[in-house]
Amino acid sequence: MKKIKSLFWRLWYRLYPTPSRYTRPEALAIAKKYNLEYEIIKAMDHRCTPDEALQEWDIFPNSSE
């Protein structure tokens, strides 16, 4: 039953991804400040949202920026 639930949620998040605060070009512009463009591109290519990619490298800007 656990495997069925996990498959359900994987399919759910693939069909209905969480909305991202930033677009891909905005995330790359933020990453450029920290010389992490390549890492952010790779994370987004592996199905991370721009927000998740920025959070992975601890460069998720605050709302004040």
Tab-separated table of C-alpha atoms in Angstrom, residues 4-65:
chain	number	residue	atom	x	y	z
A	4	ILE	CA	0.919	2.773	-4.267
A	5	LYS	CA	0.690	5.960	-2.192
A	6	SER	CA	4.166	7.090	-3.181
A	7	LEU	CA	3.445	6.424	-6.860
A	8	PHE	CA	0.236	8.411	-6.537
A	9	TRP	CA	2.044	11.425	-5.077
A	10	ARG	CA	4.821	11.276	-7.673
A	11	LEU	CA	2.226	11.336	-10.423
A	12	TRP	CA	0.267	14.079	-8.636
A	13	TYR	CA	3.260	16.404	-8.310
A	14	ARG	CA	4.293	15.752	-11.905
A	15	LEU	CA	0.819	16.743	-13.129
A	16	TYR	CA	0.234	19.550	-10.620
A	17	PRO	CA	3.581	21.081	-9.656
A	18	THR	CA	3.689	23.659	-6.929
A	19	PRO	CA	3.794	27.212	-8.236
A	20	SER	CA	7.207	28.775	-8.265
A	21	ARG	CA	7.932	32.268	-7.052
A	22	TYR	CA	10.576	32.808	-9.747
A	23	THR	CA	10.757	31.957	-13.420
A	24	ARG	CA	13.743	30.138	-14.907
A	25	PRO	CA	15.396	33.332	-16.267
A	26	GLU	CA	14.917	35.111	-12.923
A	27	ALA	CA	16.473	32.194	-11.047
A	28	LEU	CA	19.437	32.192	-13.413
A	29	ALA	CA	19.905	35.935	-12.924
A	30	ILE	CA	19.980	35.404	-9.154
A	31	ALA	CA	22.411	32.485	-9.536
A	32	LYS	CA	24.683	34.599	-11.724
A	33	LYS	CA	25.382	36.887	-8.742
A	34	TYR	CA	26.854	33.870	-6.919
A	35	ASN	CA	28.512	32.171	-9.948
A	36	LEU	CA	26.207	29.146	-9.622
A	37	GLU	CA	24.486	29.239	-13.019
A	38	TYR	CA	25.628	25.748	-14.024
A	39	GLU	CA	24.448	24.174	-10.762
A	40	ILE	CA	21.042	25.869	-10.951
A	41	ILE	CA	20.569	24.829	-14.583
A	42	LYS	CA	21.387	21.214	-13.721
A	43	ALA	CA	18.978	21.230	-10.766
A	44	MET	CA	16.168	22.636	-12.919
A	45	ASP	CA	16.935	20.088	-15.647
A	46	HIS	CA	16.351	17.389	-13.032
A	47	ARG	CA	12.760	18.589	-12.483
A	48	CYS	CA	13.407	21.054	-9.645
A	49	THR	CA	11.384	24.225	-9.696
A	50	PRO	CA	13.419	27.445	-9.760
A	51	ASP	CA	12.591	27.938	-6.078
A	52	GLU	CA	13.801	24.439	-5.160
A	53	ALA	CA	16.992	24.892	-7.168
A	54	LEU	CA	17.775	28.173	-5.401
A	55	GLN	CA	16.979	26.667	-1.996
A	56	GLU	CA	19.240	23.694	-2.715
A	57	TRP	CA	22.216	26.048	-3.062
A	58	ASP	CA	21.100	28.318	-0.182
A	59	ILE	CA	20.738	31.381	-2.363
A	60	PHE	CA	16.979	31.777	-2.093
A	61	PRO	CA	16.609	35.540	-1.747
A	62	ASN	CA	14.357	37.133	0.797
A	63	SER	CA	11.367	39.175	-0.272
A	64	SER	CA	13.367	42.307	0.553
A	65	GLU	CA	15.731	41.764	-2.427
